Short mmCIF file of C-alpha atoms (C1' of nucleotides) in Angstrom, two decimals:
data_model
loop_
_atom_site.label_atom_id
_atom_site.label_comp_id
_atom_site.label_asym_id
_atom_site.label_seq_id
_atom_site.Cartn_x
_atom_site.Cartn_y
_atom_site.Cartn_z
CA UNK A 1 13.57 -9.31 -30.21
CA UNK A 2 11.85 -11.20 -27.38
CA UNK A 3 9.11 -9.70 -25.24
CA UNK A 4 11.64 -9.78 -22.05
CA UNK A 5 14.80 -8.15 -21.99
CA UNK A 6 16.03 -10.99 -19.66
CA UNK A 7 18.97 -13.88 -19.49
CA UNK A 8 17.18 -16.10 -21.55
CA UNK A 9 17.06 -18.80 -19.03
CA UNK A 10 16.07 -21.94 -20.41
CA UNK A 11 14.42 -23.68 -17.39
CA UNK A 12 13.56 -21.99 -14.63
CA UNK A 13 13.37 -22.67 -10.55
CA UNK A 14 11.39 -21.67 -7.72
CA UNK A 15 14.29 -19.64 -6.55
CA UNK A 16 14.41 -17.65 -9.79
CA UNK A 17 10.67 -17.06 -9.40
CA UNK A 18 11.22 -15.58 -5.46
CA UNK A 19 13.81 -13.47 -7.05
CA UNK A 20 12.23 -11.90 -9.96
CA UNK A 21 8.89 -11.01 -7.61
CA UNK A 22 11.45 -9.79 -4.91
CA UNK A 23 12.79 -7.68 -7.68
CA UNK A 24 8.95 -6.63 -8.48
CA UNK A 25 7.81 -5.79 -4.87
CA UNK A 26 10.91 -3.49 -4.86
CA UNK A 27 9.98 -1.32 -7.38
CA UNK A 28 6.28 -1.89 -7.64
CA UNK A 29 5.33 -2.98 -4.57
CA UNK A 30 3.20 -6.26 -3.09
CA UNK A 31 0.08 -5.02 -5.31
CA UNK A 32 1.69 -5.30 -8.54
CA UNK A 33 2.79 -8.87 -8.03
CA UNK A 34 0.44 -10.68 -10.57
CA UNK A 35 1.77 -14.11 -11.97
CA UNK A 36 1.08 -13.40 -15.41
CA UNK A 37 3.04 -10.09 -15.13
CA UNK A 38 5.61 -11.69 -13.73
CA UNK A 39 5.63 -14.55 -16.07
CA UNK A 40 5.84 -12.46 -19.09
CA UNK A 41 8.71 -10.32 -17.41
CA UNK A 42 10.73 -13.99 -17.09
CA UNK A 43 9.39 -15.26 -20.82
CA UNK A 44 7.00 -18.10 -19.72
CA UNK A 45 3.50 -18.33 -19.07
CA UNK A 46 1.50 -19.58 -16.23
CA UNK A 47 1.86 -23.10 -16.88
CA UNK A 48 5.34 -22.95 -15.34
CA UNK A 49 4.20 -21.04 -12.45
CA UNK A 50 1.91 -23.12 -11.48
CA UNK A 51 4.16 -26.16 -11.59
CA UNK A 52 6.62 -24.38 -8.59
CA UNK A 53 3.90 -22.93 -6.72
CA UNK A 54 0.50 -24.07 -5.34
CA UNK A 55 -0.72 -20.27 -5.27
CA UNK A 56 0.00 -16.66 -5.57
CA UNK A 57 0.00 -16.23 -1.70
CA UNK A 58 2.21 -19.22 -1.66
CA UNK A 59 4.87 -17.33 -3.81
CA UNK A 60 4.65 -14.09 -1.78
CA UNK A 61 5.30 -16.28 1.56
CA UNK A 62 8.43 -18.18 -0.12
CA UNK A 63 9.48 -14.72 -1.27
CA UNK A 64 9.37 -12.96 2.10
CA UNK A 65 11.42 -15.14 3.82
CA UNK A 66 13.89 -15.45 1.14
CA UNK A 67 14.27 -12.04 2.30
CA UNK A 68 14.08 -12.65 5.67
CA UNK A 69 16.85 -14.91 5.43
CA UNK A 70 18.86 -12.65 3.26
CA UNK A 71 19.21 -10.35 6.74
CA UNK A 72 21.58 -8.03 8.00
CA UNK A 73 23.76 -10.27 9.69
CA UNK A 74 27.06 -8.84 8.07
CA UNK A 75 26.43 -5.40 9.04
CA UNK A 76 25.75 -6.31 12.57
CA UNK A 77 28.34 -8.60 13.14
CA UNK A 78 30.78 -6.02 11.50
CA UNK A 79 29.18 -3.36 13.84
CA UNK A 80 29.53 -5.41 17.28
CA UNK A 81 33.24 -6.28 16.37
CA UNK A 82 34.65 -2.96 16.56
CA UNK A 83 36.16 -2.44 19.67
CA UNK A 84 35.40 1.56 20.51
CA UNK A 85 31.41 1.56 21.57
CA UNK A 86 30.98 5.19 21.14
CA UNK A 87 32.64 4.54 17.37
CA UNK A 88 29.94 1.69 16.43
CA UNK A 89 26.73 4.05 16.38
CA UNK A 90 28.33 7.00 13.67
CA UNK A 91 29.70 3.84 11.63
CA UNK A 92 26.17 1.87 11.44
CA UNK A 93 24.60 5.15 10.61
CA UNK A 94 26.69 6.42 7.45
CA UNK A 95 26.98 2.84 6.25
CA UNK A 96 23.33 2.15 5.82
CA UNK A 97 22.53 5.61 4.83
CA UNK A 98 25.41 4.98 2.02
CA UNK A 99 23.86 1.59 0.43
CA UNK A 100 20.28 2.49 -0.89
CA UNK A 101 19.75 -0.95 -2.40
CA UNK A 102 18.98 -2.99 0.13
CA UNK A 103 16.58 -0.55 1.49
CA UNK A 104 13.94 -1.00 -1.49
CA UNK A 105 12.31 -4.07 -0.60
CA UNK A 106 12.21 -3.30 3.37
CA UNK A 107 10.78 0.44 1.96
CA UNK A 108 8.20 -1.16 -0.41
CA UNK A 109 6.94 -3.60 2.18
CA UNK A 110 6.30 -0.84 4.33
CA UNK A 111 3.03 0.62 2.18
CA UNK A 112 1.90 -3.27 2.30
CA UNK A 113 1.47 -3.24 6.12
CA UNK A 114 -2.56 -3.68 5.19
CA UNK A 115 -1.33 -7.03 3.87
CA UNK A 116 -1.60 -10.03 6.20
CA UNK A 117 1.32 -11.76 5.26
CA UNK A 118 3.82 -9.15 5.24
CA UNK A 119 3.00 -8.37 8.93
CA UNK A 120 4.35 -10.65 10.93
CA UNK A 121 7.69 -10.61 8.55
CA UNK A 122 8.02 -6.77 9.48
CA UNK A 123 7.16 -7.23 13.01
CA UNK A 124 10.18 -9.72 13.33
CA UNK A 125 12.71 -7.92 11.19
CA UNK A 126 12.12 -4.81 12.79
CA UNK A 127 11.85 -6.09 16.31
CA UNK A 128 15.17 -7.25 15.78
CA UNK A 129 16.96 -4.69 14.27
CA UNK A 130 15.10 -2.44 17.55
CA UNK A 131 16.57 -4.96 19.65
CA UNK A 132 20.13 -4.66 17.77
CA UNK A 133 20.15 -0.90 18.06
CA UNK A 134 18.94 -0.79 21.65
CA UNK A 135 22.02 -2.97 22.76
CA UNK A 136 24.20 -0.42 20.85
CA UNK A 137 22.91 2.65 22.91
CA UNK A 138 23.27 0.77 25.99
CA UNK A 139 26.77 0.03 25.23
CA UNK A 140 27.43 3.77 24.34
CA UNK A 141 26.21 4.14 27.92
CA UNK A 142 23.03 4.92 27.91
CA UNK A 143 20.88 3.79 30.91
CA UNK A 144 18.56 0.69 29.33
CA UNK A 145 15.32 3.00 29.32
CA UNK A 146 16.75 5.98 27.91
CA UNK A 147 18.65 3.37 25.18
CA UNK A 148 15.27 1.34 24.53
CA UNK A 149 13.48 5.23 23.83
CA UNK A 150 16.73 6.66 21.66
CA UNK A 151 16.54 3.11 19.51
CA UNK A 152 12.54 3.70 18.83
CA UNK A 153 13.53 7.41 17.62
CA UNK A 154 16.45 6.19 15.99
CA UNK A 155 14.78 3.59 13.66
CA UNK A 156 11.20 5.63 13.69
CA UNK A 157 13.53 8.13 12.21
CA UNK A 158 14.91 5.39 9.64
CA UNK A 159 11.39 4.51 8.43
CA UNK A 160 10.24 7.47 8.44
CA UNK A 161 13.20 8.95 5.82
CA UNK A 162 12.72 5.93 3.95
CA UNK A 163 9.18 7.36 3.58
CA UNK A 164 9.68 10.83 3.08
CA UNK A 165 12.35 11.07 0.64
CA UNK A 166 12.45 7.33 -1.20
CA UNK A 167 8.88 6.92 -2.00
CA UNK A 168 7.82 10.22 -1.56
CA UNK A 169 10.04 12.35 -3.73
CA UNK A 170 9.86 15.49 -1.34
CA UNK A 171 12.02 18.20 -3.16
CA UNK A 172 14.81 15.67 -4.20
CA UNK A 173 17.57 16.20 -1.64
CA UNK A 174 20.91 16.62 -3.45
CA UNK A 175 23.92 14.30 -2.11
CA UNK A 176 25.97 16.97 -0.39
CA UNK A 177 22.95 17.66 1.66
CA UNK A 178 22.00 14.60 2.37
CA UNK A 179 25.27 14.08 3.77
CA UNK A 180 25.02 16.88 5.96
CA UNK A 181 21.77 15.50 6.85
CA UNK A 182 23.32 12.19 7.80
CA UNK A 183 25.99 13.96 10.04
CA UNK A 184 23.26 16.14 11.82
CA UNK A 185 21.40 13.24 12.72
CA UNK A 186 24.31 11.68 14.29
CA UNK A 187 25.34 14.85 16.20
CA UNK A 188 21.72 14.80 17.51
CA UNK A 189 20.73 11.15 18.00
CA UNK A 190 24.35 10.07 19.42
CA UNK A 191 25.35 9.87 22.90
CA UNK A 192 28.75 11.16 24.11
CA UNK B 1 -32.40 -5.18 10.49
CA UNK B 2 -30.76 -3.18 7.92
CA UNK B 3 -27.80 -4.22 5.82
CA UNK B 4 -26.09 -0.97 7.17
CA UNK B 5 -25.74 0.51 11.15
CA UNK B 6 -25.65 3.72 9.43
CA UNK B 7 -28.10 6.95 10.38
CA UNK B 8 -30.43 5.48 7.66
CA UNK B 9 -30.08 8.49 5.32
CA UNK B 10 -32.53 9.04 2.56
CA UNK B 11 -30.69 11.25 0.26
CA UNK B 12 -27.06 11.32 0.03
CA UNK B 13 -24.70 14.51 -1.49
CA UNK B 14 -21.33 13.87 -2.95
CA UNK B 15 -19.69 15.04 0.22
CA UNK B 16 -20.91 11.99 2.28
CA UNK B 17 -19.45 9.85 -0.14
CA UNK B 18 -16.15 11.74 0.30
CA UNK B 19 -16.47 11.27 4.15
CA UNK B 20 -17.56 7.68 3.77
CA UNK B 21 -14.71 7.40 1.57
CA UNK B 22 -12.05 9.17 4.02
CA UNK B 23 -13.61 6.95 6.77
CA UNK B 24 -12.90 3.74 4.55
CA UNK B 25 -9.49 5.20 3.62
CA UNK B 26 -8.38 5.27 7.63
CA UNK B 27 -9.11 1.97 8.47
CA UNK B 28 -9.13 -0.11 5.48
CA UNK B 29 -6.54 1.88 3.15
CA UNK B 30 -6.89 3.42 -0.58
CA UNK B 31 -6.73 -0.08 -1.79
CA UNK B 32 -9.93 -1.22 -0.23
CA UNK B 33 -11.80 1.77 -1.59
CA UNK B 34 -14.88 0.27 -4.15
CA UNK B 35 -17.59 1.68 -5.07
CA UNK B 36 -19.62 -1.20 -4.77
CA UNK B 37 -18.31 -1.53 -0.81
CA UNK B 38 -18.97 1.67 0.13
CA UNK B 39 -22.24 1.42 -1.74
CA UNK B 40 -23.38 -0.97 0.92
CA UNK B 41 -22.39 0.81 3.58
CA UNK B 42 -24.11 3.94 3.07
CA UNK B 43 -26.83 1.81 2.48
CA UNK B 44 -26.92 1.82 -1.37
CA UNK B 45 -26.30 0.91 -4.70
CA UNK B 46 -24.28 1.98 -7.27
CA UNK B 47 -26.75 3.81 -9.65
CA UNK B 48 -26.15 6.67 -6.51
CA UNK B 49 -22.59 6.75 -6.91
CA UNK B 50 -22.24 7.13 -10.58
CA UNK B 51 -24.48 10.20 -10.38
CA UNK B 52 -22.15 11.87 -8.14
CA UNK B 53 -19.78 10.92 -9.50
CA UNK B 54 -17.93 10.15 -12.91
CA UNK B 55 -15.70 7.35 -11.78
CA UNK B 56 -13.85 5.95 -8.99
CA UNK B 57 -10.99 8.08 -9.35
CA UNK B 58 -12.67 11.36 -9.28
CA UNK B 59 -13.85 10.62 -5.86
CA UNK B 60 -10.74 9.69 -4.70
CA UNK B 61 -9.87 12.77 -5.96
CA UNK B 62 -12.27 14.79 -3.97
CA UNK B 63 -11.85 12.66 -0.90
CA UNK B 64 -8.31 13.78 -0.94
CA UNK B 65 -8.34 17.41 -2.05
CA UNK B 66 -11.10 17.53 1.15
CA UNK B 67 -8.99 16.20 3.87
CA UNK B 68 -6.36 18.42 2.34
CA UNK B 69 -8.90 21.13 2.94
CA UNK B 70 -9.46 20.39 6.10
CA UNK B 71 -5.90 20.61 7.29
CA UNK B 72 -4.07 21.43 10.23
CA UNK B 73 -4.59 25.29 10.66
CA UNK B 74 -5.95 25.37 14.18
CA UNK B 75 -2.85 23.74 15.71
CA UNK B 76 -0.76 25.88 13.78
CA UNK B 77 -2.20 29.46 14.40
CA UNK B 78 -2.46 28.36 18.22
CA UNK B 79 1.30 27.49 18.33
CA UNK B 80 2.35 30.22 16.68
CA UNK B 81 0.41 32.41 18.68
CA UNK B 82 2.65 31.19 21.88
CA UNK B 83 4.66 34.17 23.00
CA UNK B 84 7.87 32.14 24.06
CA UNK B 85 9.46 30.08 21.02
CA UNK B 86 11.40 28.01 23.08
CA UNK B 87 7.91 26.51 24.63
CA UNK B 88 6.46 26.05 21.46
CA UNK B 89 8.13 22.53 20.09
CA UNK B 90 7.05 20.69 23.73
CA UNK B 91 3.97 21.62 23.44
CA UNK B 92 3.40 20.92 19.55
CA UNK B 93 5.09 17.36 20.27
CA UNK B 94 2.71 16.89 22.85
CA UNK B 95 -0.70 18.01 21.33
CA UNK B 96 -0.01 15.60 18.46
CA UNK B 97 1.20 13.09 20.60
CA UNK B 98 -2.03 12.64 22.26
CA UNK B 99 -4.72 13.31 19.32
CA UNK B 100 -3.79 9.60 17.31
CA UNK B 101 -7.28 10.39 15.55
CA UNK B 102 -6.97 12.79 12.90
CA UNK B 103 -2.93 10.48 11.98
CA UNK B 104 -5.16 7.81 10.80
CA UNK B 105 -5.73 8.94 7.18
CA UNK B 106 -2.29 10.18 6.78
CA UNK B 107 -0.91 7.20 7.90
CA UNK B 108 -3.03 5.29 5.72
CA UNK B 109 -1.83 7.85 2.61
CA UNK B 110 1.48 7.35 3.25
CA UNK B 111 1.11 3.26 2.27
CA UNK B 112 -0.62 4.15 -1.26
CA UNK B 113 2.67 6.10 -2.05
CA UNK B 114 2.38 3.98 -5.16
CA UNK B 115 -0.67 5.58 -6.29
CA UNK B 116 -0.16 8.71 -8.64
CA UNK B 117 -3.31 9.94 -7.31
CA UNK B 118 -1.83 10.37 -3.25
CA UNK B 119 1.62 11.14 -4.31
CA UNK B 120 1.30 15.10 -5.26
CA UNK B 121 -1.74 15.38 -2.17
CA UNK B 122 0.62 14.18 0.21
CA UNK B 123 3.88 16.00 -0.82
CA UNK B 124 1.94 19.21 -0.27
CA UNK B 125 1.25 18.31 3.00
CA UNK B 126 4.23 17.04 3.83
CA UNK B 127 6.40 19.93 2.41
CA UNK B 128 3.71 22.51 4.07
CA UNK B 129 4.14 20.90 7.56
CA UNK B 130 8.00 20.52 7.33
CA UNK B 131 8.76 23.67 6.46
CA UNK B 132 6.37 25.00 9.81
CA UNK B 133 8.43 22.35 11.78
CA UNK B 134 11.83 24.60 10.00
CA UNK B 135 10.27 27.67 10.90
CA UNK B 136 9.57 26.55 14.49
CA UNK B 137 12.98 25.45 14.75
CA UNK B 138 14.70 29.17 13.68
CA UNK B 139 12.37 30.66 16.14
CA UNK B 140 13.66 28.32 18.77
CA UNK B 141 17.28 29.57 18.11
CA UNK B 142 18.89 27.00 15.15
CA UNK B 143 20.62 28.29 12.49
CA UNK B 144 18.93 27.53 8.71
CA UNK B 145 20.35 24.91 8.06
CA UNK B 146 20.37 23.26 11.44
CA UNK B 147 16.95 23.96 11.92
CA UNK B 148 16.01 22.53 8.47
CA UNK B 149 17.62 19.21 9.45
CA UNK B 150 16.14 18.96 12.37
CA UNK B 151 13.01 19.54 10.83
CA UNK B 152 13.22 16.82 8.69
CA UNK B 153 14.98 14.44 11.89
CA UNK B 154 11.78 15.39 13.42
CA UNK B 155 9.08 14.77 10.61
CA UNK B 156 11.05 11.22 9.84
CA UNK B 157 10.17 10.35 13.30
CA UNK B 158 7.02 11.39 13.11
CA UNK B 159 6.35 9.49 9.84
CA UNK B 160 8.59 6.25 11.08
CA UNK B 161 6.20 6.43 14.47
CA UNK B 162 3.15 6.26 12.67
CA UNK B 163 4.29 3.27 10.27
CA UNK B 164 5.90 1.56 13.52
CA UNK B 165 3.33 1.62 16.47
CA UNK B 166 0.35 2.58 14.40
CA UNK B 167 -0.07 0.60 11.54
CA UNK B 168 2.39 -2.23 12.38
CA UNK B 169 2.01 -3.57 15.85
CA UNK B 170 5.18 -3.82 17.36
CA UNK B 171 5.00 -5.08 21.24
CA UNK B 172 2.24 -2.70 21.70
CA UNK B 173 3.77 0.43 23.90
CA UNK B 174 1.45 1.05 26.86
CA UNK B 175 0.23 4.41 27.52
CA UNK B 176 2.77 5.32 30.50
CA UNK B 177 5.25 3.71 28.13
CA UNK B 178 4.41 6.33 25.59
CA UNK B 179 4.49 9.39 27.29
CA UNK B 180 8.50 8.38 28.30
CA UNK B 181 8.88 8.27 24.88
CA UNK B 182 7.51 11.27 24.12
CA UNK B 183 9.35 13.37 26.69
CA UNK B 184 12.74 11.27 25.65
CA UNK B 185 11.86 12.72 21.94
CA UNK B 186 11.52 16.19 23.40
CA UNK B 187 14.43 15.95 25.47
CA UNK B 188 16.87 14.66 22.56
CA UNK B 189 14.86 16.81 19.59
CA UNK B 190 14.33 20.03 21.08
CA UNK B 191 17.34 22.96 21.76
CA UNK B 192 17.71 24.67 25.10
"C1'" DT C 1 16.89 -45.86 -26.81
"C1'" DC C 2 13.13 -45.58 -24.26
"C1'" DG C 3 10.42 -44.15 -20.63
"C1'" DT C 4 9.84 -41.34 -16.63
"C1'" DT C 5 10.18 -37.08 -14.51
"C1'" DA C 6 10.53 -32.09 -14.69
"C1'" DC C 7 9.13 -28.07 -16.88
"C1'" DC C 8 6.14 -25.28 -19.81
"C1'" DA C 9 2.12 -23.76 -23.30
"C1'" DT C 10 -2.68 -23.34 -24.44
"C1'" DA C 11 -7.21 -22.96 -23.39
"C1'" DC C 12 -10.38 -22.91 -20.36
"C1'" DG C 13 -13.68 -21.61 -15.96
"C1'" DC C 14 -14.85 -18.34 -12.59
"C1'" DA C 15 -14.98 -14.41 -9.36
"C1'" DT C 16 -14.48 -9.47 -8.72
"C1'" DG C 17 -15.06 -4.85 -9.64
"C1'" DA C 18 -15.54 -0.76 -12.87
"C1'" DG C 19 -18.61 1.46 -15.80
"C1'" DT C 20 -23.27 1.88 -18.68
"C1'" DA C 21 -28.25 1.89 -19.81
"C1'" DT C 22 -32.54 2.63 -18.42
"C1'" DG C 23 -36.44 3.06 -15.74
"C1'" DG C 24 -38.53 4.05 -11.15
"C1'" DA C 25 -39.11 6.97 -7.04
"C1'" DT C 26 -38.79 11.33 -4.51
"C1'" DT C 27 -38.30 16.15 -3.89
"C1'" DG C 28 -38.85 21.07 -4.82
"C1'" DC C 29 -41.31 24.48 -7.11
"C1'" DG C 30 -44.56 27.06 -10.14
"C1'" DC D 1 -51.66 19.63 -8.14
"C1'" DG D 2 -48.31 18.50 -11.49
"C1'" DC D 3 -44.04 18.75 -13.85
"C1'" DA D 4 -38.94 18.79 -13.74
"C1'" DA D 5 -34.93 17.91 -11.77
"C1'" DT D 6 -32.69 15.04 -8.53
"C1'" DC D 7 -31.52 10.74 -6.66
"C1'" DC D 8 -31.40 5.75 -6.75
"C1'" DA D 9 -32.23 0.51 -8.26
"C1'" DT D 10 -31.75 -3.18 -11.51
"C1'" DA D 11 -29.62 -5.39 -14.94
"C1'" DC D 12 -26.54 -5.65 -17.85
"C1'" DT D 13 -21.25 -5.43 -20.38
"C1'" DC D 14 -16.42 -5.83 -20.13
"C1'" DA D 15 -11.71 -6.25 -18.46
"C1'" DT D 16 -8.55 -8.35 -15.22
"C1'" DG D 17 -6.46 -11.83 -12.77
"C1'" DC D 18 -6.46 -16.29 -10.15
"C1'" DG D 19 -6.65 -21.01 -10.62
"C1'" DT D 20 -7.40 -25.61 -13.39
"C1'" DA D 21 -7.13 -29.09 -17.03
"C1'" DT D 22 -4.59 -31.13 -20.21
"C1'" DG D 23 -1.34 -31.95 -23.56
"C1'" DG D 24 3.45 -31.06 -25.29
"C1'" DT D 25 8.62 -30.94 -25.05
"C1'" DA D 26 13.25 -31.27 -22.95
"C1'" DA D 27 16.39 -33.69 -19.71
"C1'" DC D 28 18.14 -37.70 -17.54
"C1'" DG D 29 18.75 -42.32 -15.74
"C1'" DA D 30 18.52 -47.37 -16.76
#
DNA sequence: TCGTTACCATACGCATGAGTATGGATTGCG
DNA sequence: CGCAATCCATACTCATGCGTATGGTAACGA
C-alpha cells in the first residue's frame, strides 16, 4: 500500500533516475519533469536527488544523452546489410512504422524544441538519421540532389505523422488503415 | 524611454490582449504566455488584465478560438476557384511555401500538444485542412482512398517541415535550396 | 566492530507567477 | 458640469517548485 506502484528498489542510482524521467518526458513531456514528482513516482524524496545530481537541468542533460546513446544503430546496421538496395527503403519503412515505442521520447521531445537543451540533441539525432536516409536513396539510385530532397520529405513526413496522429489524436486511425497508409507512402516516396 | 516600444496605447480592449497574446504565442510558445509578461509589454499591469479577463486560461481560450477565426478561407476559395484541378496542388504547395508568416502560430500550437486547452483547437484545424487537401486530391484524379492517403502523406510533410526547418534549425536550407525542395515535393506528391 | 562512505529524510529559504482587494484615474453621457 | 461606468495601479495572498542545510541510516572495508 505504498504511494508508488514501483519495484521497491532499495537504493537507488543515477541511472535509475535518467530512466524513470526518460520514462516521464515520454508520456508527459520535458515540462512535467519536476524532481519532487519524480521522486515520489520512485518512493524517495529530494534528499536522494540531490545527492546524484547537482541540478534539475543537470538531470535533463544526463537523461538526453542516455538517449542519445541508446540510438538506432541496430536498425541501421540491419538496414545497410541487406544486399538488394531497392529492398532496404520498403523494409526501414514498415519496421519503424511497426515499433511505436521507441518513437515516444523522440515524439515528446519534439513539442520541447523551445527548450535549450533539447536542441542541439535533436539537431544531431536528426541530422543523422537525414544523413542515413539520404545515403539510402542514393543507393536506390537516385541522383545525390534528388536523394538529399526525397530524404527531407521522407523524414518531414516521419515527424510530421508522429505529430498528427501520436500526439494529436486526429480521428484515431484503425490498424488496417494505417497499414494501407504505410504501403501508400512507400508506393509514393520509393524510387524504382 | 518607455519600458515598452509599443504604439503607447492608452486604453486597451480584450482583443489586443488576444493579439498580444497570439504574437507571444509565435515566437515564444504557449508556455511563455504570463500575464504578468505580457502585462509589460503592452505597457501595463495586471489590474488591466484581470478586468478583461477572468483568468489566464480564458484568454488563452480566446486567443485560440480567434486565430481559429481567422483561418485560412482566402487561400481556399481562391484555389478552388481554379478552373483546372490538376493545376491546383502546384500552386497551393507553392503559395504556402512562400508565406512562412501566418505557420508561425501553428507551428508553435503544435509543441503545446500537451495542453488540453490546444489539443481540440488544433484537431479542428487540422481535420478541416486535411480533408480540403482529400478533396483536392479526388479532383486531381485519385481514387478515395488514394487521395485520402495522400492527403495525409502531404499534411505529415507539411507538419514534419515546420517542426524540422522552422522551429529546429537544421543546416539552415538557403532560399534557392528551398524552392528545389519544393518543386521535388510537387514532383513526387502531385499525380499527372 | 567500528568508522567511513554512500544514500536518503526533514525542514527550511527563496523566487516566480496566478489570482484578489481596493482605490485611483479616465472616458462617455445626461 | 458631474456622475457612472470603464479601465488601470498598487499591494497584497497563496501555491508551486527549485535548491540548501543538516542530520539520520544502511552498506562495506579494515
Amino acid at each position: 500500500m505504498n504511494a508508488s506502484a514501483k519495484p521497491e528498489r532499495t537504493r537507488l542510482s543515477a541511472e535509475d533516475w535518467e530512466d524513470a524521467a526518460l520514462r516521464l518526458i515520454a508520456d508527459q513531456g520535458v515540462g512535467a519533469l519536476a524532481v519532487e514528482a519524480l521522486a515520489r513516482q520512485l518512493g524517495v524524496t529530494k534528499g536522494s536527488f540531490y545527492w546524484h545530481f547537482r541540478t534539475r537541468e543537470a538531470l535533463l542533460q544526463a537523461a538526453l544523452e542516455r538517449w542519445e546513446q541508446y540510438g538506432e544503430k541496430e536498425i541501421i546496421t540491419q538496414i545497410e546489410s541487406m544486399p538488394d538496395p531497392l529492398a532496404r527503403l520498403p523494409e526501414l519503412f514498415r519496421r519503424v512504422a511497426h515499433e511505436l515505442a521507441p518513437h515516444r521520447v523522440y515524439a515528446a521531445l519534439l513539442k520541447a524544441l523551445d527548450h535549450p537543451q533539447v536542441v542541439p540533441v535533436m539537431a544531431r539525432v536528426s541530422q543523422r538519421r537525414l544523413e542515413f536516409l539520404t545515403s539510402i536513396y542514393r543507393e536506390a539510385g537516385l541522383v545525390p540532389e534528388e536523394a538529399l530532397n526525397r530524404a527531407r520529405l521522407t523524414y518531414a513526413a516521419y515527424v510530421g505523422f508522429l505529430q498528427l496522429n501520436f500526439t494529436l489524436g486526429l480521428p484515431r486511425i484503425s490498424h488496417e488503415e494505417f497499414d494501407a497508409y504505410v504501403e501508400h507512402m512507400i508506393r509514393t516516396l520509393t524510387p524504382g
